[in-house]
Amino acid sequence: MDYLKGQFLEIIQWTDDSRDTLSWRFPDEDKEIKRGAQLIVRESQVAQFVYLGQFGDTFEPGKHSLTTDNIPILSTLKGWKYGFESPFKADIYYVTTRLFTGNKWGTSNPIMMRDQDFGIVRVRAFGTFDFKIVDPKVFLKEVAGSDHHFRLDEFADTMRSRIVSVFTDALASAKVPVLDLATRYSELGDALLPIINPATVSKYGIEITTFLLENASVPPEVEAAIDKRSSMSAIGNLNDYVKFQMAEGMAKGEGGGPAGAAAEIAMGFGMANQMFNQGVFNPNQPQATPAVGAPAAAPVADILTPAQVAQTLGVTEGDVLASIEAGDLKGKKIGTQYRITKAALEEFLSH
């Protein structure tokens, strides 16, 4: 009797002492499960029965007595019509359902995406994700297979390319611009979750609870275009690309001889013309009424100093004095200082 008793399983349980086990098959050592045997499933575990390659019953956390009433699917598969008294054999897989955090993902090769601003762009990306198993049957069938001890490192090798594939499909469906992809990492991960999870749950039985994009890199030419657009936005009123190029020329030509001075004067002319078009120097042009409580703008004087002309044109005072001495800008020297009339300045700008 002791020998016969040793051939039956009366208590089935698994104590997980690791932090990286996803699924574990109970070692039956050719023993049969006794009718009424006790199945213990702890928190963060699910027990899945498999009979002759077919999925049987699934048991949630708790203590279960294995009788016909508690295993209706297995009873149907085995063909017990009126209950069973004899022991039976079945594979029992314990699946861990807790959250697995900090799993890395990344693109081994650049992924191609269509962007509304830059056209076809090659993008590399990497980050981390947290997941948990929500459908043990799908997970065992599609990911773990019949592995008796499926660990997290095996999962990483199996799923890394699949996660990248799901990410690529989600990115294409979401139509996220490259500018957002490169600057809004945390928001992007949250936005992609509703697109990623339906695929991962149905295909692999896992749910991605957190998906983080830590870095997304684009080719150097696209980075240069992004930087230039950011610089133009920072300048604000010079949102036209040509004026931006002129501003760059001023910066590079500062203190650099005739080329720098020419760029500064050209920029000053452009800004002054813009001011004329806005009616700054036209006394007949109606002026905008200042807001209540706002300080009134100072009127333009009829007689200007070189410093005031330089400020108006956006150039240096030395450039104004050089134009006066060359005879391009009419000015009258009073003592040691030049004075320029408004009419002379208008005549200078009209040439």
PDB file of N, CA and C in Angstrom, residues 140-183:
ATOM      1  N   LEU A 140       1.333  30.141 -23.353  1.00  0.00           N
ATOM      2  CA  LEU A 140       1.981  28.828 -23.436  1.00  0.00           C
ATOM      3  C   LEU A 140       2.059  28.340 -24.878  1.00  0.00           C
ATOM      4  N   LYS A 141       1.036  28.617 -25.654  1.00  0.00           N
ATOM      5  CA  LYS A 141       1.007  28.136 -27.021  1.00  0.00           C
ATOM      6  C   LYS A 141       1.975  28.897 -27.920  1.00  0.00           C
ATOM      7  N   GLU A 142       2.006  30.237 -27.803  1.00  0.00           N
ATOM      8  CA  GLU A 142       2.744  31.062 -28.748  1.00  0.00           C
ATOM      9  C   GLU A 142       4.138  31.453 -28.286  1.00  0.00           C
ATOM     10  N   VAL A 143       4.379  31.459 -26.976  1.00  0.00           N
ATOM     11  CA  VAL A 143       5.664  31.978 -26.477  1.00  0.00           C
ATOM     12  C   VAL A 143       6.470  30.893 -25.770  1.00  0.00           C
ATOM     13  N   ALA A 144       5.939  30.343 -24.696  1.00  0.00           N
ATOM     14  CA  ALA A 144       6.726  29.403 -23.885  1.00  0.00           C
ATOM     15  C   ALA A 144       6.793  28.014 -24.490  1.00  0.00           C
ATOM     16  N   GLY A 145       5.710  27.590 -25.158  1.00  0.00           N
ATOM     17  CA  GLY A 145       5.702  26.237 -25.707  1.00  0.00           C
ATOM     18  C   GLY A 145       5.678  25.195 -24.604  1.00  0.00           C
ATOM     19  N   SER A 146       6.372  24.092 -24.820  1.00  0.00           N
ATOM     20  CA  SER A 146       6.406  23.005 -23.834  1.00  0.00           C
ATOM     21  C   SER A 146       7.624  23.087 -22.928  1.00  0.00           C
ATOM     22  N   ASP A 147       8.310  24.238 -22.918  1.00  0.00           N
ATOM     23  CA  ASP A 147       9.484  24.426 -22.061  1.00  0.00           C
ATOM     24  C   ASP A 147       9.093  24.188 -20.606  1.00  0.00           C
ATOM     25  N   HIS A 148       9.846  23.332 -19.916  1.00  0.00           N
ATOM     26  CA  HIS A 148       9.473  23.007 -18.541  1.00  0.00           C
ATOM     27  C   HIS A 148       9.816  24.124 -17.566  1.00  0.00           C
ATOM     28  N   HIS A 149      10.733  25.035 -17.954  1.00  0.00           N
ATOM     29  CA  HIS A 149      11.095  26.163 -17.081  1.00  0.00           C
ATOM     30  C   HIS A 149      11.449  27.349 -17.981  1.00  0.00           C
ATOM     31  N   PHE A 150      10.462  28.179 -18.268  1.00  0.00           N
ATOM     32  CA  PHE A 150      10.647  29.283 -19.202  1.00  0.00           C
ATOM     33  C   PHE A 150      10.989  30.544 -18.419  1.00  0.00           C
ATOM     34  N   ARG A 151      12.195  31.089 -18.689  1.00  0.00           N
ATOM     35  CA  ARG A 151      12.715  32.224 -17.912  1.00  0.00           C
ATOM     36  C   ARG A 151      12.634  33.529 -18.695  1.00  0.00           C
ATOM     37  N   LEU A 152      12.913  34.602 -17.982  1.00  0.00           N
ATOM     38  CA  LEU A 152      12.802  35.940 -18.557  1.00  0.00           C
ATOM     39  C   LEU A 152      13.828  36.173 -19.657  1.00  0.00           C
ATOM     40  N   ASP A 153      15.046  35.615 -19.518  1.00  0.00           N
ATOM     41  CA  ASP A 153      16.048  35.825 -20.556  1.00  0.00           C
ATOM     42  C   ASP A 153      15.648  35.145 -21.861  1.00  0.00           C
ATOM     43  N   GLU A 154      14.989  33.973 -21.758  1.00  0.00           N
ATOM     44  CA  GLU A 154      14.475  33.314 -22.963  1.00  0.00           C
ATOM     45  C   GLU A 154      13.353  34.143 -23.585  1.00  0.00           C
ATOM     46  N   PHE A 155      12.531  34.746 -22.742  1.00  0.00           N
ATOM     47  CA  PHE A 155      11.459  35.605 -23.231  1.00  0.00           C
ATOM     48  C   PHE A 155      12.033  36.797 -23.986  1.00  0.00           C
ATOM     49  N   ALA A 156      13.104  37.415 -23.447  1.00  0.00           N
ATOM     50  CA  ALA A 156      13.708  38.573 -24.100  1.00  0.00           C
ATOM     51  C   ALA A 156      14.217  38.201 -25.486  1.00  0.00           C
ATOM     52  N   ASP A 157      14.869  37.054 -25.591  1.00  0.00           N
ATOM     53  CA  ASP A 157      15.383  36.617 -26.891  1.00  0.00           C
ATOM     54  C   ASP A 157      14.237  36.350 -27.871  1.00  0.00           C
ATOM     55  N   THR A 158      13.146  35.786 -27.361  1.00  0.00           N
ATOM     56  CA  THR A 158      12.023  35.424 -28.229  1.00  0.00           C
ATOM     57  C   THR A 158      11.203  36.636 -28.642  1.00  0.00           C
ATOM     58  N   MET A 159      10.999  37.577 -27.696  1.00  0.00           N
ATOM     59  CA  MET A 159      10.019  38.634 -27.903  1.00  0.00           C
ATOM     60  C   MET A 159      10.596  39.963 -28.364  1.00  0.00           C
ATOM     61  N   ARG A 160      11.914  40.160 -28.260  1.00  0.00           N
ATOM     62  CA  ARG A 160      12.465  41.486 -28.578  1.00  0.00           C
ATOM     63  C   ARG A 160      12.086  41.925 -29.992  1.00  0.00           C
ATOM     64  N   SER A 161      12.320  41.039 -30.967  1.00  0.00           N
ATOM     65  CA  SER A 161      12.004  41.404 -32.350  1.00  0.00           C
ATOM     66  C   SER A 161      10.494  41.541 -32.555  1.00  0.00           C
ATOM     67  N   ARG A 162       9.694  40.753 -31.820  1.00  0.00           N
ATOM     68  CA  ARG A 162       8.244  40.842 -31.971  1.00  0.00           C
ATOM     69  C   ARG A 162       7.722  42.162 -31.406  1.00  0.00           C
ATOM     70  N   ILE A 163       8.283  42.607 -30.276  1.00  0.00           N
ATOM     71  CA  ILE A 163       7.871  43.884 -29.688  1.00  0.00           C
ATOM     72  C   ILE A 163       8.224  45.026 -30.627  1.00  0.00           C
ATOM     73  N   VAL A 164       9.410  44.959 -31.226  1.00  0.00           N
ATOM     74  CA  VAL A 164       9.817  46.002 -32.180  1.00  0.00           C
ATOM     75  C   VAL A 164       8.859  46.016 -33.371  1.00  0.00           C
ATOM     76  N   SER A 165       8.451  44.833 -33.833  1.00  0.00           N
ATOM     77  CA  SER A 165       7.515  44.755 -34.952  1.00  0.00           C
ATOM     78  C   SER A 165       6.174  45.380 -34.582  1.00  0.00           C
ATOM     79  N   VAL A 166       5.693  45.089 -33.377  1.00  0.00           N
ATOM     80  CA  VAL A 166       4.429  45.678 -32.928  1.00  0.00           C
ATOM     81  C   VAL A 166       4.567  47.192 -32.790  1.00  0.00           C
ATOM     82  N   PHE A 167       5.722  47.644 -32.261  1.00  0.00           N
ATOM     83  CA  PHE A 167       5.975  49.085 -32.125  1.00  0.00           C
ATOM     84  C   PHE A 167       5.977  49.770 -33.492  1.00  0.00           C
ATOM     85  N   THR A 168       6.598  49.144 -34.467  1.00  0.00           N
ATOM     86  CA  THR A 168       6.653  49.720 -35.812  1.00  0.00           C
ATOM     87  C   THR A 168       5.252  49.850 -36.410  1.00  0.00           C
ATOM     88  N   ASP A 169       4.438  48.795 -36.264  1.00  0.00           N
ATOM     89  CA  ASP A 169       3.072  48.847 -36.777  1.00  0.00           C
ATOM     90  C   ASP A 169       2.252  49.927 -36.069  1.00  0.00           C
ATOM     91  N   ALA A 170       2.431  50.030 -34.736  1.00  0.00           N
ATOM     92  CA  ALA A 170       1.692  51.038 -33.976  1.00  0.00           C
ATOM     93  C   ALA A 170       2.117  52.443 -34.370  1.00  0.00           C
ATOM     94  N   LEU A 171       3.416  52.629 -34.610  1.00  0.00           N
ATOM     95  CA  LEU A 171       3.920  53.939 -35.005  1.00  0.00           C
ATOM     96  C   LEU A 171       3.359  54.347 -36.361  1.00  0.00           C
ATOM     97  N   ALA A 172       3.281  53.383 -37.275  1.00  0.00           N
ATOM     98  CA  ALA A 172       2.726  53.679 -38.595  1.00  0.00           C
ATOM     99  C   ALA A 172       1.237  53.996 -38.506  1.00  0.00           C
ATOM    100  N   SER A 173       0.510  53.282 -37.639  1.00  0.00           N
ATOM    101  CA  SER A 173      -0.926  53.522 -37.497  1.00  0.00           C
ATOM    102  C   SER A 173      -1.211  54.860 -36.831  1.00  0.00           C
ATOM    103  N   ALA A 174      -0.368  55.239 -35.853  1.00  0.00           N
ATOM    104  CA  ALA A 174      -0.586  56.484 -35.124  1.00  0.00           C
ATOM    105  C   ALA A 174      -0.192  57.712 -35.928  1.00  0.00           C
ATOM    106  N   LYS A 175       0.676  57.531 -36.948  1.00  0.00           N
ATOM    107  CA  LYS A 175       1.148  58.635 -37.792  1.00  0.00           C
ATOM    108  C   LYS A 175       1.739  59.769 -36.945  1.00  0.00           C
ATOM    109  N   VAL A 176       2.662  59.377 -36.061  1.00  0.00           N
ATOM    110  CA  VAL A 176       3.300  60.361 -35.183  1.00  0.00           C
ATOM    111  C   VAL A 176       4.391  61.090 -35.959  1.00  0.00           C
ATOM    112  N   PRO A 177       4.394  62.444 -35.975  1.00  0.00           N
ATOM    113  CA  PRO A 177       5.448  63.182 -36.683  1.00  0.00           C
ATOM    114  C   PRO A 177       6.817  62.948 -36.047  1.00  0.00           C
ATOM    115  N   VAL A 178       7.853  63.042 -36.871  1.00  0.00           N
ATOM    116  CA  VAL A 178       9.219  62.855 -36.369  1.00  0.00           C
ATOM    117  C   VAL A 178       9.547  63.882 -35.306  1.00  0.00           C
ATOM    118  N   LEU A 179       9.047  65.109 -35.455  1.00  0.00           N
ATOM    119  CA  LEU A 179       9.316  66.140 -34.457  1.00  0.00           C
ATOM    120  C   LEU A 179       8.787  65.729 -33.086  1.00  0.00           C
ATOM    121  N   ASP A 180       7.604  65.104 -33.022  1.00  0.00           N
ATOM    122  CA  ASP A 180       7.070  64.625 -31.753  1.00  0.00           C
ATOM    123  C   ASP A 180       7.816  63.398 -31.278  1.00  0.00           C
ATOM    124  N   LEU A 181       8.213  62.544 -32.210  1.00  0.00           N
ATOM    125  CA  LEU A 181       8.933  61.325 -31.854  1.00  0.00           C
ATOM    126  C   LEU A 181      10.244  61.660 -31.159  1.00  0.00           C
ATOM    127  N   ALA A 182      10.885  62.750 -31.544  1.00  0.00           N
ATOM    128  CA  ALA A 182      12.197  63.097 -31.008  1.00  0.00           C
ATOM    129  C   ALA A 182      12.135  63.969 -29.765  1.00  0.00           C
ATOM    130  N   THR A 183      10.940  64.450 -29.394  1.00  0.00           N
ATOM    131  CA  THR A 183      10.883  65.395 -28.284  1.00  0.00           C
ATOM    132  C   THR A 183       9.871  65.030 -27.204  1.00  0.00           C
TER     133      THR A 183
END
